[in-house]
PDB file of C-alpha atoms in Angstrom:
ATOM      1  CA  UNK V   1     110.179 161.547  98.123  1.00 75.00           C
ATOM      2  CA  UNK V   2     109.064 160.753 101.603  1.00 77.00           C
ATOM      3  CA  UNK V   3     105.948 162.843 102.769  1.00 87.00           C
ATOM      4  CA  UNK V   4     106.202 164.501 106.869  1.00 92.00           C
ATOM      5  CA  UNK V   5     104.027 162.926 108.867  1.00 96.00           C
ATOM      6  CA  UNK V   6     102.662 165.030 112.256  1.00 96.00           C
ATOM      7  CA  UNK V   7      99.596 163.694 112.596  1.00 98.00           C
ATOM      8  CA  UNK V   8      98.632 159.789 112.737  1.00 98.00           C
ATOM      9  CA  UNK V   9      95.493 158.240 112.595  1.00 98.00           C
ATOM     10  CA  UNK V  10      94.928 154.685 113.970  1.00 98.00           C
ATOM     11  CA  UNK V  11      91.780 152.634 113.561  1.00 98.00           C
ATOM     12  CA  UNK V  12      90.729 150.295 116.221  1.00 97.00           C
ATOM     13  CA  UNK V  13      92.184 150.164 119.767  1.00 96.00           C
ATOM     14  CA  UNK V  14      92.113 146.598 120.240  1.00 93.00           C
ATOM     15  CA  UNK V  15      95.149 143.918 120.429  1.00 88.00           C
ATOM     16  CA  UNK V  16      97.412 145.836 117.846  1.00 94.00           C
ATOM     17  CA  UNK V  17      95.432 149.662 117.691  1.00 97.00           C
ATOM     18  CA  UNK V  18      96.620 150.285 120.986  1.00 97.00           C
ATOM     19  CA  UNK V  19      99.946 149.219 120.846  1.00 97.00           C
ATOM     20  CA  UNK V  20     100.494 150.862 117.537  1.00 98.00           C
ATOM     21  CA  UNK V  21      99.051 154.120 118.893  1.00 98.00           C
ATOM     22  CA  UNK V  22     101.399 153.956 121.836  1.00 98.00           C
ATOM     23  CA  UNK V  23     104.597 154.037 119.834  1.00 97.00           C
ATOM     24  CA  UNK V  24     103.410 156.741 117.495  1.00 98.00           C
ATOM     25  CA  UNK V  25     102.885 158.712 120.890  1.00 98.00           C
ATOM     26  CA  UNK V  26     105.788 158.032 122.196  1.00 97.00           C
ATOM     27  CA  UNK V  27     107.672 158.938 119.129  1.00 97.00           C
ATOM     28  CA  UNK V  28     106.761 162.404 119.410  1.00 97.00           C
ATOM     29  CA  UNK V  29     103.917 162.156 117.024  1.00 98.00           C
ATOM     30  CA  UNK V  30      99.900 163.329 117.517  1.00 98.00           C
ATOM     31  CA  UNK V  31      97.599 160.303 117.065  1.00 98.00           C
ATOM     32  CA  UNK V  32      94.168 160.370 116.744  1.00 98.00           C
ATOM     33  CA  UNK V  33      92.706 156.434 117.562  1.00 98.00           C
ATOM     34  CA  UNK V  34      89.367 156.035 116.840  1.00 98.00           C
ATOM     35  CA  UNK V  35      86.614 152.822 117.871  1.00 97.00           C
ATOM     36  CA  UNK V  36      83.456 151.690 117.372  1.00 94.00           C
ATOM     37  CA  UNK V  37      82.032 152.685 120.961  1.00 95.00           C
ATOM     38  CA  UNK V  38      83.417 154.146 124.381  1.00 96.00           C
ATOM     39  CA  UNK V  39      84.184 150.958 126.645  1.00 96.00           C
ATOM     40  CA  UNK V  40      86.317 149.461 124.125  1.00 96.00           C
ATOM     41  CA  UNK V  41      88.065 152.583 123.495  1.00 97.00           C
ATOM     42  CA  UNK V  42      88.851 153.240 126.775  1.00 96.00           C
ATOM     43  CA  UNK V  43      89.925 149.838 127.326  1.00 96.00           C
ATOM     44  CA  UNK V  44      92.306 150.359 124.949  1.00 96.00           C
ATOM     45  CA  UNK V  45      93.611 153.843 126.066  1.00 96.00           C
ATOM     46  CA  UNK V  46      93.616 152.066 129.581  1.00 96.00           C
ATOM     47  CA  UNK V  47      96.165 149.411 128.486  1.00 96.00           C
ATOM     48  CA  UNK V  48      98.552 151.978 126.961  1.00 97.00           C
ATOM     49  CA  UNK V  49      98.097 154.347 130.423  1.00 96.00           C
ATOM     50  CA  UNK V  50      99.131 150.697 132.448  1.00 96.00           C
ATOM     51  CA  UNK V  51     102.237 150.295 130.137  1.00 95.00           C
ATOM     52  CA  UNK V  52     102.832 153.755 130.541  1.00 95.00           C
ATOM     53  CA  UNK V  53     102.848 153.785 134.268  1.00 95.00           C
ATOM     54  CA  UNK V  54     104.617 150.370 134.628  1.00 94.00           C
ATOM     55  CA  UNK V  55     107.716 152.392 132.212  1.00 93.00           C
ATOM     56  CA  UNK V  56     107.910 155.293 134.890  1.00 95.00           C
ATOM     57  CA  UNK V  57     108.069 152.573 137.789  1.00 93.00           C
ATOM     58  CA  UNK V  58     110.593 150.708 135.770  1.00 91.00           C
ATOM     59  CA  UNK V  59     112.620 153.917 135.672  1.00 92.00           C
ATOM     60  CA  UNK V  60     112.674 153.479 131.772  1.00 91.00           C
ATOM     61  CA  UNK V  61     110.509 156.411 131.090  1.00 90.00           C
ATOM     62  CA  UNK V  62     110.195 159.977 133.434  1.00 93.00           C
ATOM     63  CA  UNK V  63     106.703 160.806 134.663  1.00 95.00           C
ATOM     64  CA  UNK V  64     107.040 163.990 132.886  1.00 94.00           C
ATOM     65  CA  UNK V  65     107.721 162.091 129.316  1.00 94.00           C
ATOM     66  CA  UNK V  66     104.844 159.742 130.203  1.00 95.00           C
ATOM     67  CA  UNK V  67     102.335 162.672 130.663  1.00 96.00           C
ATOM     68  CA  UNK V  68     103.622 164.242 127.230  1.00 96.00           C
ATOM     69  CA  UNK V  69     103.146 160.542 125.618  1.00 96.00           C
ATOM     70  CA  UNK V  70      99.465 160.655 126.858  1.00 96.00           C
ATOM     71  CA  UNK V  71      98.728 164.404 126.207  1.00 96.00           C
ATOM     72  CA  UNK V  72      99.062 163.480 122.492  1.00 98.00           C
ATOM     73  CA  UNK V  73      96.769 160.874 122.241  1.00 98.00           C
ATOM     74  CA  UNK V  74      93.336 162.172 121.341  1.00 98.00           C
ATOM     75  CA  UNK V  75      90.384 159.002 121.444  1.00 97.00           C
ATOM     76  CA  UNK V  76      86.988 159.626 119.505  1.00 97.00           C
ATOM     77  CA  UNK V  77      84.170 156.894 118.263  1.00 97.00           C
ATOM     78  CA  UNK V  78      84.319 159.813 115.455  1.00 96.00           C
ATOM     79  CA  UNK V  79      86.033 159.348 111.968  1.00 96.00           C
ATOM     80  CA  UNK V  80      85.831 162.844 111.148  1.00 96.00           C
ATOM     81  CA  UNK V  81      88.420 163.758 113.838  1.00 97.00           C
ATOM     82  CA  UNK V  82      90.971 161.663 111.598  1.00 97.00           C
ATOM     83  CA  UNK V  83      90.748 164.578 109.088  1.00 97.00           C
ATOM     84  CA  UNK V  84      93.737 166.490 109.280  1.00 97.00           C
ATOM     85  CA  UNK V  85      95.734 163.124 109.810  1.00 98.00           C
ATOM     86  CA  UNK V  86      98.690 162.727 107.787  1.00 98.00           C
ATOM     87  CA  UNK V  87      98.630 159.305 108.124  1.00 98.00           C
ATOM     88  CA  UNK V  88      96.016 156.509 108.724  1.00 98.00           C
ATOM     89  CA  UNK V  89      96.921 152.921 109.960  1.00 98.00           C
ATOM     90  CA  UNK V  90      94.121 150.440 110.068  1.00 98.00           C
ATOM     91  CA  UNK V  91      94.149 148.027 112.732  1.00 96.00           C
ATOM     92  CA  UNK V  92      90.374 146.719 112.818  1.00 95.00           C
ATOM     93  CA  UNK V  93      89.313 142.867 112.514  1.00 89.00           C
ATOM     94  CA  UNK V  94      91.003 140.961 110.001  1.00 88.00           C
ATOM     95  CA  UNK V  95      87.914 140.959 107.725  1.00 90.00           C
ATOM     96  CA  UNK V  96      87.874 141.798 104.693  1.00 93.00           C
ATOM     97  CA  UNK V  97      84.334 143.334 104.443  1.00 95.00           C
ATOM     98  CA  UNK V  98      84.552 145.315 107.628  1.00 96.00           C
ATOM     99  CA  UNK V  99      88.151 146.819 105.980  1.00 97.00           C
ATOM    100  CA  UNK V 100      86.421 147.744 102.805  1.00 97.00           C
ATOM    101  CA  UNK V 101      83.574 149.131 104.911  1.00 97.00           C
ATOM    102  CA  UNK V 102      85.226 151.258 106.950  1.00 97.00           C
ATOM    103  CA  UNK V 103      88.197 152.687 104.434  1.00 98.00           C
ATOM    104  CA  UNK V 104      85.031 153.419 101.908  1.00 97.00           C
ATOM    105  CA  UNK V 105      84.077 155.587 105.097  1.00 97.00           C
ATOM    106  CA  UNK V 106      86.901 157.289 105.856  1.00 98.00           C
ATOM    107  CA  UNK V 107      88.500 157.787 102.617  1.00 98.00           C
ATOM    108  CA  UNK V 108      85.570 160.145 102.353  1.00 97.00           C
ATOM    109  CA  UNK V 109      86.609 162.299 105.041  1.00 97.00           C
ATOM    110  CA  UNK V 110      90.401 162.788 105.266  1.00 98.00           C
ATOM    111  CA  UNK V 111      92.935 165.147 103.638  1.00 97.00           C
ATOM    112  CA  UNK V 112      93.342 164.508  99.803  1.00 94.00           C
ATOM    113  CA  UNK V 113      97.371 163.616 100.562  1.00 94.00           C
ATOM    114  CA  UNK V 114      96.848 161.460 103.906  1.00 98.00           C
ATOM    115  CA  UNK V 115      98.443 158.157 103.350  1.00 98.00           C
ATOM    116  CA  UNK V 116      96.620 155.242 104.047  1.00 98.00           C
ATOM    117  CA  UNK V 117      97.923 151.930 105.597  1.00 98.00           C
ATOM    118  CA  UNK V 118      96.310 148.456 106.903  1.00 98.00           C
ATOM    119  CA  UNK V 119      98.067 146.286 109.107  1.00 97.00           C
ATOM    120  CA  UNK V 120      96.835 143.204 107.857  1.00 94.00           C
ATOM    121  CA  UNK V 121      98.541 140.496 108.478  1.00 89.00           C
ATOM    122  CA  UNK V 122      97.450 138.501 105.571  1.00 86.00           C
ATOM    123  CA  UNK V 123      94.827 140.237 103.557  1.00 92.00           C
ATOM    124  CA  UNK V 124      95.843 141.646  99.581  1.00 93.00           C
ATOM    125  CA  UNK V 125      96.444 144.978 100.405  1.00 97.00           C
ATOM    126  CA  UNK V 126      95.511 145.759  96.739  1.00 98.00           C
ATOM    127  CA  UNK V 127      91.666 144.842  97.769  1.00 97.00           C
ATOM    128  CA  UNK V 128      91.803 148.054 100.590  1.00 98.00           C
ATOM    129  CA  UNK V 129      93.613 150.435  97.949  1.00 98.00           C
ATOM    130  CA  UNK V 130      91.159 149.266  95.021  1.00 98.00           C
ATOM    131  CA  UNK V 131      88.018 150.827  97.415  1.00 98.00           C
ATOM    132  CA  UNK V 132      89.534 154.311  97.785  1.00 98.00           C
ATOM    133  CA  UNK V 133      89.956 157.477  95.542  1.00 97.00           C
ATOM    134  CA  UNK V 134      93.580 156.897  96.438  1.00 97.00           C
ATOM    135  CA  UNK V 135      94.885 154.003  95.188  1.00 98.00           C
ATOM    136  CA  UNK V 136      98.474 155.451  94.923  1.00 98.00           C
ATOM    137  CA  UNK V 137      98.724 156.469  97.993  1.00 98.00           C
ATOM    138  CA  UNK V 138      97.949 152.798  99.878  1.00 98.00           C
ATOM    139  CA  UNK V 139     100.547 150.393 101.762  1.00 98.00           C
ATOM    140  CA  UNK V 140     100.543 148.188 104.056  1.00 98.00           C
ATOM    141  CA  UNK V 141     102.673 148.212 107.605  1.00 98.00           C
ATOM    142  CA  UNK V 142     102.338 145.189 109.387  1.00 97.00           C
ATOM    143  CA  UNK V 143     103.233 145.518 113.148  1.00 97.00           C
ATOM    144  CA  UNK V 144     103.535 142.453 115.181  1.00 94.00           C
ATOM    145  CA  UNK V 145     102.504 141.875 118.697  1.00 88.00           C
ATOM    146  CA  UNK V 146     102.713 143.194 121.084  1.00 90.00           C
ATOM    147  CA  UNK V 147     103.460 146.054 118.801  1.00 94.00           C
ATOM    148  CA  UNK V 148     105.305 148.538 122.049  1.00 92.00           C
ATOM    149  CA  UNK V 149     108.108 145.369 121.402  1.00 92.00           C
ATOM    150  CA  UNK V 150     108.386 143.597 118.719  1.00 95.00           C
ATOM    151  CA  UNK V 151     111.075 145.239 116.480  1.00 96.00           C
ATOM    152  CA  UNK V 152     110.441 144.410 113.134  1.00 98.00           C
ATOM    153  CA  UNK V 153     107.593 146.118 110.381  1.00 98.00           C
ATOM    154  CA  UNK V 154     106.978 144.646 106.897  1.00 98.00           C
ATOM    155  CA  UNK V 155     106.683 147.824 104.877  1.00 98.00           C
ATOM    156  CA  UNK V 156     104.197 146.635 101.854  1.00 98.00           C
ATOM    157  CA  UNK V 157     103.916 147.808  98.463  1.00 98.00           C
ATOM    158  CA  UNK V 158     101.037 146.588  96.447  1.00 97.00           C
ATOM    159  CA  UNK V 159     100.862 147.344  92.478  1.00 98.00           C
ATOM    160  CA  UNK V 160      99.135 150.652  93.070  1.00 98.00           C
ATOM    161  CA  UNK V 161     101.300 152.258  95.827  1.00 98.00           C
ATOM    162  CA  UNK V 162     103.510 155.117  94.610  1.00 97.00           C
ATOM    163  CA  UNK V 163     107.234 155.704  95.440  1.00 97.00           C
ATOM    164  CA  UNK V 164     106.139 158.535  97.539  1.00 97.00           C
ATOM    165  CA  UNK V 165     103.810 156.329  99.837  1.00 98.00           C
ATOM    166  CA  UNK V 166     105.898 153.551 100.025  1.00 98.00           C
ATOM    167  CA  UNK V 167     109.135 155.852 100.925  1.00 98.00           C
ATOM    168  CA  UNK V 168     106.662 157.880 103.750  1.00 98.00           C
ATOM    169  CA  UNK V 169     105.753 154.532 105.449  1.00 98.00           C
ATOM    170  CA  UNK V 170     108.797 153.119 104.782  1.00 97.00           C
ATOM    171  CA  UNK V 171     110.378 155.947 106.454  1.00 98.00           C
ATOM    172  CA  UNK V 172     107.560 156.204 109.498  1.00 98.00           C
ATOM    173  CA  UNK V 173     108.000 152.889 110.502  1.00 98.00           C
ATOM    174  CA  UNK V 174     112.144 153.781 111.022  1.00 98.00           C
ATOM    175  CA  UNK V 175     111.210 156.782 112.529  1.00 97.00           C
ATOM    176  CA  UNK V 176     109.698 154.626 115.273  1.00 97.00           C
ATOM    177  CA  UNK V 177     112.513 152.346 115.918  1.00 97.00           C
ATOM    178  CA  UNK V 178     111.551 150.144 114.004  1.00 98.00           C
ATOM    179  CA  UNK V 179     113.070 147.682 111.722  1.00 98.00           C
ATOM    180  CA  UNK V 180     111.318 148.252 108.348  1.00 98.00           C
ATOM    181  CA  UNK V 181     111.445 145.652 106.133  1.00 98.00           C
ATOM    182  CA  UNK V 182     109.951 146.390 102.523  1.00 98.00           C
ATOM    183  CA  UNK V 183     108.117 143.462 100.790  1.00 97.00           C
ATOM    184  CA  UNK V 184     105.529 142.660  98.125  1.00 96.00           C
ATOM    185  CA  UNK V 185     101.739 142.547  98.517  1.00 96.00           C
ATOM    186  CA  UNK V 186     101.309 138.202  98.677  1.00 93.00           C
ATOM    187  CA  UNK V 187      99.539 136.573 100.929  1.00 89.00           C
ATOM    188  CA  UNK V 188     101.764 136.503 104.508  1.00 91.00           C
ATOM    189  CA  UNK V 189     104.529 138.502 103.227  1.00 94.00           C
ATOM    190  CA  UNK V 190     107.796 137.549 104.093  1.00 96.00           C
ATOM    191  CA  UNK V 191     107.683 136.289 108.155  1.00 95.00           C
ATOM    192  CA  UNK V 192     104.018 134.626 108.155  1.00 94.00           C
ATOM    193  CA  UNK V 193     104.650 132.967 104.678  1.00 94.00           C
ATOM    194  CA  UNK V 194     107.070 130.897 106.352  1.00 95.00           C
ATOM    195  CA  UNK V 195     105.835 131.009 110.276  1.00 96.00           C
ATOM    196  CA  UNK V 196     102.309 129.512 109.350  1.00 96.00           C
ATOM    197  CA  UNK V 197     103.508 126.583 107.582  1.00 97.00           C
ATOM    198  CA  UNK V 198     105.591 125.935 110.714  1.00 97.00           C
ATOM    199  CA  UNK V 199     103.104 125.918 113.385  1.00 98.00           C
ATOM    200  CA  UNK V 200     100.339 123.920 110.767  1.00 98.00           C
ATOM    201  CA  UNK V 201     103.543 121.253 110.435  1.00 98.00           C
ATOM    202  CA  UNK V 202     103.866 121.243 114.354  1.00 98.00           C
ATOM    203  CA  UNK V 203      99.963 120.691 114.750  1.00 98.00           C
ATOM    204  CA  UNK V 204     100.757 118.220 112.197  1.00 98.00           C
ATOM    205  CA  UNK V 205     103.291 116.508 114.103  1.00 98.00           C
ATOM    206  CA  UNK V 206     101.247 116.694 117.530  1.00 98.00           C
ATOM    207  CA  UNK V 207      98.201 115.063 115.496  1.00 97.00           C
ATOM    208  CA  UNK V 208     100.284 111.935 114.127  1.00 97.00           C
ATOM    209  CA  UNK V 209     101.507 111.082 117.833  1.00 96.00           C
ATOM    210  CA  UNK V 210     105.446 112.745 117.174  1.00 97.00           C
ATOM    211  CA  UNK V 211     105.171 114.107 120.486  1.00 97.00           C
ATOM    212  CA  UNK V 212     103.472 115.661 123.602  1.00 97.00           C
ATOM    213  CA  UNK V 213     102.584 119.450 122.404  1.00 98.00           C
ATOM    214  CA  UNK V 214     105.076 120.249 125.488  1.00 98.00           C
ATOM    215  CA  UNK V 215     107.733 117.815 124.202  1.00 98.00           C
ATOM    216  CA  UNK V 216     107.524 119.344 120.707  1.00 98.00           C
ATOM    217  CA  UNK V 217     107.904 122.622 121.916  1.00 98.00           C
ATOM    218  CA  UNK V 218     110.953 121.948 124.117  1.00 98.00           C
ATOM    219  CA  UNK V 219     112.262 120.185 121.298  1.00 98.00           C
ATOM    220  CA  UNK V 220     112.276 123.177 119.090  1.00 98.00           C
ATOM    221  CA  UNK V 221     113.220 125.529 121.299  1.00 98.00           C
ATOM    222  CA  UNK V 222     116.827 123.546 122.798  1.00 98.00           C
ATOM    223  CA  UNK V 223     117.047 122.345 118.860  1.00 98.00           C
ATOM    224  CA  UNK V 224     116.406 125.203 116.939  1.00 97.00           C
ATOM    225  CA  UNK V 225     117.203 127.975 119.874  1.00 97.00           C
ATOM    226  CA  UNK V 226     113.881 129.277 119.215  1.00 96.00           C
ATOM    227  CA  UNK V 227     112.400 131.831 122.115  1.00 95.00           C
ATOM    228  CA  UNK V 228     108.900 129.900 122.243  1.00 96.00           C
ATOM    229  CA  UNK V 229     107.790 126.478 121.003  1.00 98.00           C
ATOM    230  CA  UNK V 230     105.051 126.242 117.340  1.00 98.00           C
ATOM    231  CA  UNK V 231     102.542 125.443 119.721  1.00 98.00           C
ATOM    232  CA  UNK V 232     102.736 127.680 122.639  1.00 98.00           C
ATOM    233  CA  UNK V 233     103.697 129.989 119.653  1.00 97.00           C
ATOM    234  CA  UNK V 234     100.144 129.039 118.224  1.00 98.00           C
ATOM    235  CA  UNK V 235      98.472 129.792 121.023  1.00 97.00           C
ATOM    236  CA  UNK V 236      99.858 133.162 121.590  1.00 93.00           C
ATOM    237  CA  UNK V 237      99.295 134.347 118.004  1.00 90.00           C
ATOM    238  CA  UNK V 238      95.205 133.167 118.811  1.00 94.00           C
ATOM    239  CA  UNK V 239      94.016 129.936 117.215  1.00 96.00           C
ATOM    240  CA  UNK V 240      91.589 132.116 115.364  1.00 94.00           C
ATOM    241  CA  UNK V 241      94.034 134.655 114.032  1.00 91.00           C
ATOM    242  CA  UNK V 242      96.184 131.534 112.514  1.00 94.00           C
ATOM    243  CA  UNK V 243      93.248 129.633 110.997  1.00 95.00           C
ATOM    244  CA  UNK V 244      92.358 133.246 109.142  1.00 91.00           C
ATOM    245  CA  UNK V 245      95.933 133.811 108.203  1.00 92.00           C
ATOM    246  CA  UNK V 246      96.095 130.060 106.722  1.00 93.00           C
ATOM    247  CA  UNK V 247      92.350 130.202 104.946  1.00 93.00           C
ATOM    248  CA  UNK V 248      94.214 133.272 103.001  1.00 91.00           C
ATOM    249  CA  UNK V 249      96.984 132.070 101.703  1.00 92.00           C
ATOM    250  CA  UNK V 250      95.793 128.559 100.944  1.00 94.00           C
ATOM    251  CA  UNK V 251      93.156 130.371  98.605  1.00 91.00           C
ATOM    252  CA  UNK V 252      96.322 132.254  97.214  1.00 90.00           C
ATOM    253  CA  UNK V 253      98.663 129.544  96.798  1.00 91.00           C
ATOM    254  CA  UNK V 254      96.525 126.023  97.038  1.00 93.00           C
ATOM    255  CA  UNK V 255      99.114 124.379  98.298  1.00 94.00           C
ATOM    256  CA  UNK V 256      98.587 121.739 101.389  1.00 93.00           C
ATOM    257  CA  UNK V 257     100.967 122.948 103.815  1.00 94.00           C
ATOM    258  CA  UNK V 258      98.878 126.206 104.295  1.00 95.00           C
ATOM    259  CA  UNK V 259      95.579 124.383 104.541  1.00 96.00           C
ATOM    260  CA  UNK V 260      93.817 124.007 108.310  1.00 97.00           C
ATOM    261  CA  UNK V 261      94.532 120.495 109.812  1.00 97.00           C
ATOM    262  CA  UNK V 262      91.855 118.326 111.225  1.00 97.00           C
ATOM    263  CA  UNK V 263      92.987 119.229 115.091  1.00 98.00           C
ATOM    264  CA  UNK V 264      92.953 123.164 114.515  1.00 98.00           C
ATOM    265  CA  UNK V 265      89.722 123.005 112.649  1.00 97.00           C
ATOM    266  CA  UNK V 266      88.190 120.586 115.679  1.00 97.00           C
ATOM    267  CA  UNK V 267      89.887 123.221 117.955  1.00 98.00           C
ATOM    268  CA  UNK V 268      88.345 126.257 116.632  1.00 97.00           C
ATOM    269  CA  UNK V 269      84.662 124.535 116.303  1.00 97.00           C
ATOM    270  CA  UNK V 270      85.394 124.144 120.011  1.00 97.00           C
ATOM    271  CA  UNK V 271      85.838 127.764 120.815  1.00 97.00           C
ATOM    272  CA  UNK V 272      89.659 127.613 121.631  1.00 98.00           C
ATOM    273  CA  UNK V 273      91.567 130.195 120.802  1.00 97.00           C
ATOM    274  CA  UNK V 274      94.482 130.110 122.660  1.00 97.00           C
ATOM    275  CA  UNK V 275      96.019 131.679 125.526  1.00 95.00           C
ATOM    276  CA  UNK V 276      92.503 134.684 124.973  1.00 92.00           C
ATOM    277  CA  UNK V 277      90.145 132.187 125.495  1.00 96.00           C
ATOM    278  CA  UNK V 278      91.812 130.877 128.094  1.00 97.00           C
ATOM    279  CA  UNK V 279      92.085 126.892 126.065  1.00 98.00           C
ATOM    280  CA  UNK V 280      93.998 125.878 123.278  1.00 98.00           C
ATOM    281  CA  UNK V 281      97.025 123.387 123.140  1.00 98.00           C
ATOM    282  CA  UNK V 282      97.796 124.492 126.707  1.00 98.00           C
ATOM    283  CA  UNK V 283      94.809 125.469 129.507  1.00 98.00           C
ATOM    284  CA  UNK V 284      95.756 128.542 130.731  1.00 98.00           C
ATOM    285  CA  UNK V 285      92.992 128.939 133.691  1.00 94.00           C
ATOM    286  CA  UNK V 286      95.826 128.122 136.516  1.00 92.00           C
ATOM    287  CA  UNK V 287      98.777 129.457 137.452  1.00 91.00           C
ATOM    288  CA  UNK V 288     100.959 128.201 135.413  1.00 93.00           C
ATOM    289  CA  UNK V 289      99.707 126.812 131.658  1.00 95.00           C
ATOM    290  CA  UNK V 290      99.380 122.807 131.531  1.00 97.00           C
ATOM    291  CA  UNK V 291      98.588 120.660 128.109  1.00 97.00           C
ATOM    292  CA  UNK V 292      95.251 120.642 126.875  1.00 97.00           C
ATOM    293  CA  UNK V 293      93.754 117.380 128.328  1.00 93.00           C
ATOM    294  CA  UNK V 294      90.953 117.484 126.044  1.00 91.00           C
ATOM    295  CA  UNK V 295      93.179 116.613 122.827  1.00 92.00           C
TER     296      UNK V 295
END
């Protein structure tokens, strides 16, 4: 049986934390988000207060509603304020040590029945649960970005998780809007198992001379009525991000098509990441984005 949730904890403000901690708010629920130091936590409050303010000119929120959505966001560079959360979604750096690190940390200090939950997008979830004193009550809840609009959340259950937790996220994520999706705990889940392989295939392609990165991206988008093209796609995700996701579930699976190819791994080495670093198959510095003419 599903626990209530009043109070939600989110960890890191970044990309994801903030977006995450925005829809919790605006769902009615307390959140407590939490970072490392002050500037990037109130960069990340800042974003949501811009989103917030560009709803109320939109005329899709009331000024009134957007003050309430702010009043119950609390910041803090403070783990000990996530105590009395009911609920704690990780949203740090995908790395694994910093995860362990950090949910070693706060496991310590929160409520015995707080449910715990990374948003990983392709670490085990089982290697978070395994570091706490409550294995049973770990899941995963994988938001994609930007998390204020994208509908969909894969609800995760990993070996440990218990009906309970898995029916309290399960129902949290609905609760938001969302569309919950449950899954099993291997490496990209259901949408990046078979997304990755994609956009390594179209770097693939755009490496053996198949086509312009723009003409493979029209091509897929008038062929396949996709929104966005693998590449642009690519670059939107962060060059980074995908050559993390891909490292992981090669070492699950060992199977080619999630390996790096030569171009992403050249890419990467060269510091771009995509669309936030301003380079990757497009350059984004004008003002509109052009192909990369460096590859």
């Amino acid at each position: 049986m599903a626990q209530r949730i009043e109070r939600v904890g989110v960890l890191g403000a970044g990309l994801m934390g903030h977006g995450i901690t925005q829809v919790a708010a605006q769902s009615g629920y307390e959140v407590v988000v939490r970072e490392v130091d002050q500037a990037t936590l109130e960069n990340g409050i800042g974003k949501i207060e811009k989103q917030l303010a560009r709803a109320v000119e939109k005329q899709k929120l009331g000024q009134d509603d957007a003050e309430a959505v702010r009043g119950r966001i609390q910041g803090t560079l403070d783990y000990g304020d996530l105590r009395d959360c009911d609920l704690v979604i990780e949203a740090i750096t995908e790395s694994l040590p910093l995860k362990l690190e950090m949910w070693r940390e706060v496991d310590a200090l929160v409520q015995d029945g707080a449910v715990f939950a990374t948003n990983t997008s392709s670490l085990p979830v089982i290697d978070q649960a395994a570091v706490t004193k409550r294995p049973g009550q770990f899941v995963g809840l994988h938001y994609f970005n930007p998390a204020q609009v994208m509908k969909l959340v894969e609800v995760v259950r990993c070996v440990t998780s218990s009906d309970a937790a898995f029916d309290t996220a399960l129902e949290f994520a609905r609760s938001l809007g969302k569309l919950a999706i449950p899954t099993r705990d291997r490496a990209g889940f259901i949408v990046n198992r078979l997304l990755v392989p994609y956009m390594l295939d179209a770097i693939r392609a755009y490496e053996e001379g198949v086509g312009s990165a723009a003409e493979i991206d029209e091509a897929m988008k008038a062929g396949a009525a996709h929104p966005m093209g693998p590449l642009t796609l690519a670059d939107f995700v962060g060059l980074d991000t995908l050559g993390s996701i891909c490292d992981v579930m090669f070492d699950e699976f060992r199977e080619r098509r999630f390996a790096r190819p030569p171009l992403l791994r050249k890419m990467l080495a060269a510091g771009w990441f995509g669309r936030k670093s301003g380079m990757g198959f497009y350059d984004y510095s004008g003002e509109a984005a052009v192909e990369n003419p460096g590859i």
